Short mmCIF file of C-alpha atoms in Angstrom, two decimals:
data_model
loop_
_atom_site.label_atom_id
_atom_site.label_comp_id
_atom_site.label_asym_id
_atom_site.label_seq_id
_atom_site.Cartn_x
_atom_site.Cartn_y
_atom_site.Cartn_z
CA MET A 29 -37.74 25.26 12.98
CA ALA A 30 -36.75 22.17 14.92
CA ARG A 31 -36.19 19.07 12.92
CA SER A 32 -38.96 16.58 13.32
CA SER A 33 -38.22 13.52 15.34
CA THR A 34 -40.16 11.35 12.85
CA ARG A 35 -37.80 9.35 10.49
CA PRO A 36 -37.95 10.70 7.04
CA THR A 37 -39.62 8.39 4.42
CA SER A 38 -39.17 7.87 0.79
CA ARG A 39 -42.24 10.02 0.24
CA ASP A 40 -40.56 12.95 2.06
CA VAL A 41 -37.61 12.42 -0.35
CA ALA A 42 -39.82 12.35 -3.40
CA HIS A 43 -41.66 15.48 -2.27
CA ALA A 44 -38.41 17.40 -1.65
CA ALA A 45 -36.96 16.28 -4.97
CA GLY A 46 -40.20 16.84 -7.02
CA VAL A 47 -40.13 13.15 -8.26
CA SER A 48 -42.32 10.03 -7.58
CA GLN A 49 -41.54 7.46 -4.98
CA ALA A 50 -40.75 5.07 -7.80
CA ALA A 51 -37.98 7.34 -8.89
CA VAL A 52 -36.55 7.50 -5.37
CA SER A 53 -36.58 3.81 -5.28
CA LEU A 54 -34.82 3.49 -8.53
CA VAL A 55 -32.06 6.05 -7.68
CA LEU A 56 -31.38 4.69 -4.07
CA GLY A 57 -31.47 1.16 -5.20
CA ASP A 58 -28.75 2.13 -7.95
CA LYS A 59 -31.17 0.97 -10.65
CA TRP A 60 -31.87 4.37 -12.25
CA ARG A 61 -29.64 4.34 -15.40
CA GLY A 62 -31.66 4.35 -18.52
CA ARG A 63 -34.84 5.16 -16.48
CA VAL A 64 -34.21 8.71 -15.00
CA SER A 65 -31.89 11.38 -16.01
CA GLU A 66 -28.53 12.02 -14.32
CA ALA A 67 -29.74 15.44 -13.22
CA THR A 68 -32.90 13.81 -11.55
CA ALA A 69 -30.80 11.13 -9.88
CA GLU A 70 -28.46 13.81 -8.35
CA ARG A 71 -31.67 15.93 -7.12
CA VAL A 72 -32.87 12.65 -5.44
CA ARG A 73 -29.46 12.04 -3.75
CA GLU A 74 -29.32 15.62 -2.56
CA ALA A 75 -32.73 15.52 -1.12
CA ALA A 76 -31.95 12.18 0.60
CA ARG A 77 -28.70 13.73 2.11
CA ALA A 78 -30.46 16.90 3.19
CA LEU A 79 -33.18 14.86 5.01
CA ASP A 80 -30.74 12.30 6.26
CA TYR A 81 -32.78 9.52 4.82
CA ARG A 82 -31.67 6.10 5.12
CA PRO A 83 -33.65 3.29 3.28
CA ASN A 84 -35.21 0.60 5.43
CA LEU A 85 -32.99 -2.23 4.15
CA ALA A 86 -34.44 -4.99 6.28
CA ALA A 87 -38.03 -4.22 5.04
CA ARG A 88 -36.87 -4.00 1.46
CA ASN A 89 -34.93 -7.28 1.78
CA LEU A 90 -37.88 -9.07 3.42
CA ARG A 91 -40.12 -7.98 0.49
CA LEU A 92 -37.49 -9.36 -2.09
CA GLY A 93 -36.83 -12.51 -0.07
CA ARG A 94 -33.22 -11.68 0.13
CA THR A 95 -30.87 -11.13 3.13
CA ARG A 96 -27.98 -9.29 1.06
CA THR A 97 -25.50 -11.34 3.17
CA VAL A 98 -23.01 -13.82 1.66
CA LEU A 99 -20.71 -16.39 3.46
CA LEU A 100 -17.05 -16.66 3.03
CA VAL A 101 -15.94 -20.19 3.89
CA VAL A 102 -12.06 -20.49 4.42
CA PRO A 103 -9.76 -22.79 6.21
CA ALA A 104 -8.85 -21.92 9.75
CA LEU A 105 -7.21 -18.42 9.89
CA THR A 106 -3.81 -19.59 10.56
CA THR A 107 -2.12 -16.93 8.09
CA GLU A 108 -2.95 -13.51 7.13
CA PHE A 109 -3.67 -14.52 3.60
CA PHE A 110 -7.29 -15.26 4.17
CA ALA A 111 -7.71 -12.29 6.36
CA GLY A 112 -6.68 -10.38 3.05
CA VAL A 113 -9.14 -12.36 1.06
CA TYR A 114 -11.91 -11.40 3.48
CA THR A 115 -10.64 -7.76 3.27
CA GLY A 116 -11.01 -7.64 -0.44
CA ALA A 117 -14.26 -9.53 -0.66
CA ALA A 118 -15.85 -7.34 2.12
CA ARG A 119 -14.78 -4.18 0.35
CA VAL A 120 -16.64 -5.09 -2.81
CA ALA A 121 -19.63 -6.54 -0.95
CA ALA A 122 -20.07 -3.24 0.87
CA GLN A 123 -19.99 -1.14 -2.25
CA HIS A 124 -23.09 -3.29 -3.45
CA GLY A 125 -24.87 -3.12 -0.08
CA PHE A 126 -23.89 -6.63 0.94
CA GLY A 127 -22.57 -7.92 4.21
CA VAL A 128 -20.01 -10.82 4.48
CA VAL A 129 -20.03 -13.42 7.16
CA LEU A 130 -16.56 -14.97 7.63
CA TYR A 131 -16.57 -18.75 8.53
CA PRO A 132 -13.37 -20.46 9.12
CA SER A 133 -13.87 -24.24 8.91
CA PRO A 134 -13.04 -25.37 12.59
CA GLU A 135 -10.50 -27.92 11.68
CA GLY A 136 -8.82 -25.95 8.77
CA ILE A 137 -10.29 -28.43 6.28
CA GLY A 138 -13.14 -31.10 6.32
CA PRO A 139 -16.70 -30.92 7.56
CA ALA A 140 -18.09 -28.03 9.58
CA ARG A 141 -21.07 -27.41 11.73
CA ASP A 142 -23.71 -25.20 10.08
CA PRO A 143 -23.45 -21.83 11.88
CA PHE A 144 -26.98 -20.99 10.90
CA ALA A 145 -30.39 -22.69 11.58
CA SER A 146 -30.50 -22.78 8.00
CA ALA A 147 -27.89 -21.29 5.65
CA GLN A 148 -30.31 -21.37 2.71
CA ALA A 149 -32.71 -19.13 4.66
CA ALA A 150 -29.89 -16.87 5.97
CA LEU A 151 -27.77 -16.26 2.95
CA ASP A 152 -27.86 -15.17 -0.65
CA GLY A 153 -24.71 -16.81 -1.71
CA VAL A 154 -21.47 -18.44 -0.70
CA LEU A 155 -17.78 -17.85 -1.57
CA ALA A 156 -15.54 -20.80 -0.60
CA SER A 157 -11.88 -21.77 -0.82
CA SER A 158 -11.16 -25.37 -2.09
CA MET A 159 -9.35 -25.95 1.19
CA ALA A 160 -12.59 -25.64 2.89
CA ALA A 161 -14.88 -27.24 0.29
CA ASP A 162 -16.03 -30.17 2.46
CA ALA A 163 -17.57 -27.66 4.85
CA LEU A 164 -20.13 -26.82 2.11
CA THR A 165 -21.97 -30.07 2.50
CA ALA A 166 -22.60 -29.55 6.10
CA ILE A 167 -23.92 -26.01 5.74
CA ARG A 168 -25.63 -27.08 2.59
CA GLY A 169 -23.80 -24.15 0.89
CA ASP A 170 -23.63 -26.16 -2.35
CA ARG A 171 -27.29 -25.49 -2.72
CA LEU A 172 -26.95 -21.73 -2.81
CA PRO A 173 -25.36 -19.55 -5.44
CA LEU A 174 -21.66 -20.63 -5.05
CA VAL A 175 -18.35 -19.29 -6.40
CA MET A 176 -15.22 -21.35 -5.56
CA LEU A 177 -11.69 -20.00 -5.02
CA ASP A 178 -8.56 -21.76 -5.78
CA SER A 179 -10.38 -24.72 -7.11
CA ASP A 180 -10.27 -27.03 -10.10
CA PRO A 181 -12.37 -25.13 -12.82
CA THR A 182 -13.22 -28.38 -14.57
CA ALA A 183 -14.71 -30.09 -11.58
CA SER A 184 -15.92 -27.18 -9.42
CA PRO A 185 -19.38 -27.44 -7.68
CA GLY A 186 -19.86 -23.73 -8.13
CA ALA A 187 -21.35 -21.53 -10.78
CA ALA A 188 -17.83 -19.97 -11.23
CA THR A 189 -14.29 -20.40 -10.11
CA VAL A 190 -11.70 -17.56 -9.28
CA ASN A 191 -8.07 -18.60 -9.37
CA LEU A 192 -4.50 -17.25 -8.72
CA ASP A 193 -2.22 -18.48 -11.44
CA ILE A 194 -0.45 -20.65 -9.18
CA ALA A 195 0.90 -22.87 -11.78
CA ASP A 196 2.80 -19.85 -13.31
CA GLY A 197 4.08 -18.86 -9.83
CA ILE A 198 5.59 -22.39 -9.50
CA ARG A 199 7.14 -22.11 -13.01
CA GLN A 200 8.64 -18.66 -12.08
CA VAL A 201 10.37 -19.97 -8.89
CA THR A 202 11.45 -23.14 -10.54
CA ASP A 203 12.95 -21.13 -13.41
CA HIS A 204 14.76 -18.97 -10.90
CA LEU A 205 16.30 -22.00 -9.21
CA LEU A 206 17.27 -23.70 -12.44
CA GLY A 207 18.76 -20.42 -13.57
CA LEU A 208 21.01 -20.28 -10.39
CA GLY A 209 22.15 -23.83 -11.31
CA HIS A 210 20.23 -25.91 -8.91
CA ARG A 211 19.59 -29.46 -10.25
CA ARG A 212 18.60 -31.33 -6.91
CA ILE A 213 15.38 -29.92 -5.62
CA LEU A 214 13.36 -31.00 -2.59
CA HIS A 215 9.63 -29.94 -2.88
CA LEU A 216 8.34 -29.41 0.74
CA ALA A 217 4.66 -30.11 -0.13
CA ALA A 218 1.64 -29.27 1.93
CA ASP A 219 -0.02 -32.48 3.20
CA VAL A 220 -3.47 -31.12 2.55
CA PRO A 221 -5.87 -32.83 0.10
CA SER A 222 -6.69 -29.63 -2.02
CA TRP A 223 -6.68 -28.96 -5.68
CA THR A 224 -4.43 -25.87 -5.10
CA PHE A 225 -1.51 -28.08 -3.71
CA GLU A 226 -1.94 -30.63 -6.26
CA ALA A 227 -1.73 -27.99 -8.99
CA ARG A 228 1.66 -26.79 -7.37
CA ALA A 229 3.04 -30.35 -7.57
CA ARG A 230 1.93 -30.96 -11.06
CA ALA A 231 3.47 -27.66 -12.27
CA LEU A 232 6.73 -28.30 -10.70
CA ALA A 233 7.04 -31.88 -12.07
CA THR A 234 6.02 -30.72 -15.54
CA ARG A 235 8.60 -27.89 -15.48
CA LEU A 236 11.34 -30.26 -14.45
CA THR A 237 10.62 -32.78 -17.21
CA THR A 238 11.81 -30.08 -19.79
CA SER A 239 15.10 -29.62 -17.80
CA PRO A 240 17.29 -32.62 -18.34
CA GLY A 241 19.69 -33.73 -15.34
CA THR A 242 17.27 -32.57 -12.50
CA GLU A 243 16.32 -34.62 -9.54
CA LEU A 244 13.07 -34.02 -7.62
CA SER A 245 12.30 -35.37 -4.28
CA THR A 246 9.14 -34.66 -2.15
CA ALA A 247 8.63 -34.28 1.59
CA ARG A 248 5.18 -33.84 2.89
CA ALA A 249 4.33 -31.82 5.97
CA PRO A 250 1.11 -30.24 7.74
CA ILE A 251 1.15 -26.45 7.23
CA SER A 252 2.92 -25.71 10.42
CA ILE A 253 6.51 -24.54 11.33
CA GLU A 254 7.28 -27.50 13.55
CA GLY A 255 5.75 -30.06 11.09
CA ALA A 256 7.85 -28.56 8.29
CA ARG A 257 10.99 -28.63 10.42
CA THR A 258 10.42 -32.29 10.99
CA ALA A 259 9.83 -33.22 7.59
CA THR A 260 12.74 -31.15 6.23
CA GLU A 261 15.12 -32.65 8.67
CA ALA A 262 14.14 -36.11 7.71
CA ALA A 263 14.58 -35.36 3.97
CA LEU A 264 17.91 -33.63 4.41
CA THR A 265 19.34 -36.52 6.37
CA THR A 266 18.40 -39.32 3.98
CA PRO A 267 21.27 -41.10 2.53
CA GLY A 268 22.39 -39.84 -0.92
CA PRO A 269 23.21 -36.53 -2.39
CA ARG A 270 21.51 -33.70 -0.52
CA PRO A 271 19.27 -31.27 -2.29
CA THR A 272 20.67 -27.85 -3.00
CA ALA A 273 17.46 -26.12 -2.96
CA ILE A 274 14.01 -26.52 -1.16
CA LEU A 275 10.89 -25.23 -2.88
CA CYS A 276 8.12 -24.83 -0.37
CA ASP A 277 4.37 -24.85 -1.02
CA ASP A 278 3.83 -21.69 1.27
CA ASP A 279 5.88 -19.34 3.53
CA LYS A 280 5.03 -21.08 6.85
CA LEU A 281 6.55 -24.29 5.48
CA ALA A 282 9.63 -22.33 4.55
CA ALA A 283 10.04 -21.13 7.98
CA GLY A 284 10.03 -24.72 9.16
CA ALA A 285 12.73 -25.41 6.55
CA TYR A 286 14.79 -22.68 7.88
CA LYS A 287 14.80 -24.23 11.31
CA ALA A 288 15.62 -27.48 10.05
CA ALA A 289 18.64 -26.24 7.99
CA ARG A 290 19.99 -24.35 10.95
CA ARG A 291 19.60 -27.41 13.27
CA LEU A 292 21.69 -29.28 10.65
CA GLY A 293 24.41 -26.77 10.65
CA LEU A 294 23.57 -25.53 7.02
CA ARG A 295 23.62 -21.84 6.15
CA ILE A 296 20.96 -20.28 3.93
CA PRO A 297 21.63 -19.55 1.09
CA ASP A 298 25.28 -20.59 1.06
CA ASP A 299 24.72 -24.34 1.67
CA ILE A 300 21.00 -24.54 0.71
CA SER A 301 18.61 -22.27 -0.94
CA VAL A 302 14.87 -22.03 0.18
CA THR A 303 11.89 -20.40 -1.51
CA GLY A 304 8.32 -19.95 -0.43
CA LEU A 305 4.82 -19.00 -1.98
CA ASP A 306 2.38 -16.49 -0.65
CA ASP A 307 4.65 -13.49 0.27
CA LEU A 308 3.26 -13.24 3.92
CA ALA A 309 4.68 -10.79 6.46
CA LEU A 310 6.58 -13.73 7.65
CA ALA A 311 8.72 -13.70 4.50
CA THR A 312 10.60 -10.55 5.62
CA ALA A 313 10.76 -11.49 9.28
CA LEU A 314 13.00 -14.35 8.30
CA ASP A 315 16.68 -14.07 8.10
CA PRO A 316 17.68 -13.94 5.29
CA GLU A 317 14.55 -12.60 3.94
CA LEU A 318 12.69 -15.18 1.83
CA THR A 319 12.47 -15.27 -1.86
CA THR A 320 8.86 -16.21 -2.51
CA VAL A 321 5.85 -15.75 -5.01
CA HIS A 322 3.55 -12.89 -4.17
CA LEU A 323 -0.20 -13.69 -4.23
CA ASP A 324 -2.53 -10.63 -4.03
CA ALA A 325 -4.92 -11.88 -1.31
CA GLU A 326 -7.09 -8.69 -1.49
CA LEU A 327 -7.51 -8.75 -5.25
CA PHE A 328 -8.29 -12.45 -4.87
CA GLY A 329 -11.13 -11.65 -2.58
CA GLU A 330 -12.32 -8.73 -4.72
CA ARG A 331 -12.38 -10.91 -7.80
CA GLY A 332 -14.22 -13.60 -6.07
CA MET A 333 -16.87 -11.26 -4.75
CA HIS A 334 -17.36 -9.57 -8.09
CA ALA A 335 -17.90 -13.10 -9.65
CA LEU A 336 -20.49 -13.98 -6.89
CA LEU A 337 -22.43 -10.81 -7.47
CA ALA A 338 -22.44 -11.52 -11.23
CA VAL A 339 -23.78 -15.01 -10.42
CA LEU A 340 -26.48 -13.43 -8.13
CA GLU A 341 -27.56 -11.04 -11.03
CA GLY A 342 -27.48 -13.70 -13.63
CA ARG A 343 -24.55 -12.42 -15.39
CA LYS A 344 -21.43 -14.30 -16.62
CA PRO A 345 -18.41 -13.47 -14.40
CA HIS A 346 -15.19 -12.18 -15.92
CA GLY A 347 -12.69 -15.09 -16.58
CA GLY A 348 -8.98 -15.29 -16.42
CA ASP A 349 -6.59 -16.30 -13.66
CA ILE A 350 -5.01 -13.65 -11.37
CA PRO A 351 -1.41 -12.96 -12.14
CA VAL A 352 1.33 -13.49 -9.63
CA HIS A 353 4.95 -12.61 -9.32
CA LEU A 354 8.20 -13.84 -7.85
CA VAL A 355 9.86 -11.71 -5.35
CA LEU A 356 13.61 -12.15 -5.09
CA ARG A 357 15.18 -11.85 -1.58
CA GLY A 358 18.28 -13.16 0.06
CA SER A 359 17.31 -17.00 0.73
CA THR A 360 18.49 -18.09 -2.93
CA ALA A 361 21.93 -18.25 -4.54
CA PRO A 362 23.88 -20.52 -6.81
CA PRO A 363 24.68 -23.91 -5.41
CA ARG A 364 28.20 -24.45 -3.94
CA ALA A 365 30.62 -26.38 -6.10
CA PRO A 366 30.94 -30.03 -4.88
CA ARG A 367 33.84 -30.73 -2.75
CA ASP A 368 36.43 -33.14 -3.83
#
């Protein structure tokens, strides 16, 4: 017999499985546990597969007043880090029947246009990086269920905050440099008004206060290779003893530091050590390969989306920062003995 061209309904699934339509709704909506048996749930799933039944999600969401869509607000996609965050967030969202709209703030940070006629009507929730937090006001995202990434947990506008353990990452890389014998360290800091970069500077300063005889200088640069090169050249040609190591807020800044060092005739790591933070693909493209701190971007996105789903369901998200770890490569070595 030829298959009917009429789209199968939940009533057809219920009839095939020998259950009520309510049971079909519970099983296919993944709300059956404690209400129907495992055997009944599997019978419903088998019937749905055999009939090639697909729930009408648009109609269901309209009834529930939900779109099952969330917005991920990030800085401009200038590195693959936030692409990894999106990948992790979208993977978890898809597992729960949600879609993710990626919205990079046009200028990287600061206000952004509302991409919707009304974000509140078009979205169920928002996941946002602190670097793009100002965009939330423009899209009224702060009036929706909100989870912040890489943000101050004591002053977050969101219902929850998910962070990487950036402070520990800075401590790890600082301890590595100190262990090699470096005492004059240049912090090549991202010139971006964001909690995550402020946290890096605080962690570095705090760690060095416990290590007598160290000298810390700071150069600020936009997150660009040329901006970092210019700032590093200026810092390394300032009168006085030259730093023996450069600790960079991210790998792109480290690439700029490499260019500056080579313009000044300095060899890495013989004359100066350089470290990054992120562990982007760029880290292994540099020569020598970059010692840096690995941040798991996809896990970060996954944890952020799990937290937002918990908020949407009225549950308390799991706490705790995501661990990070130092990756040792060829850009660091003990400082050279001073020449007489």
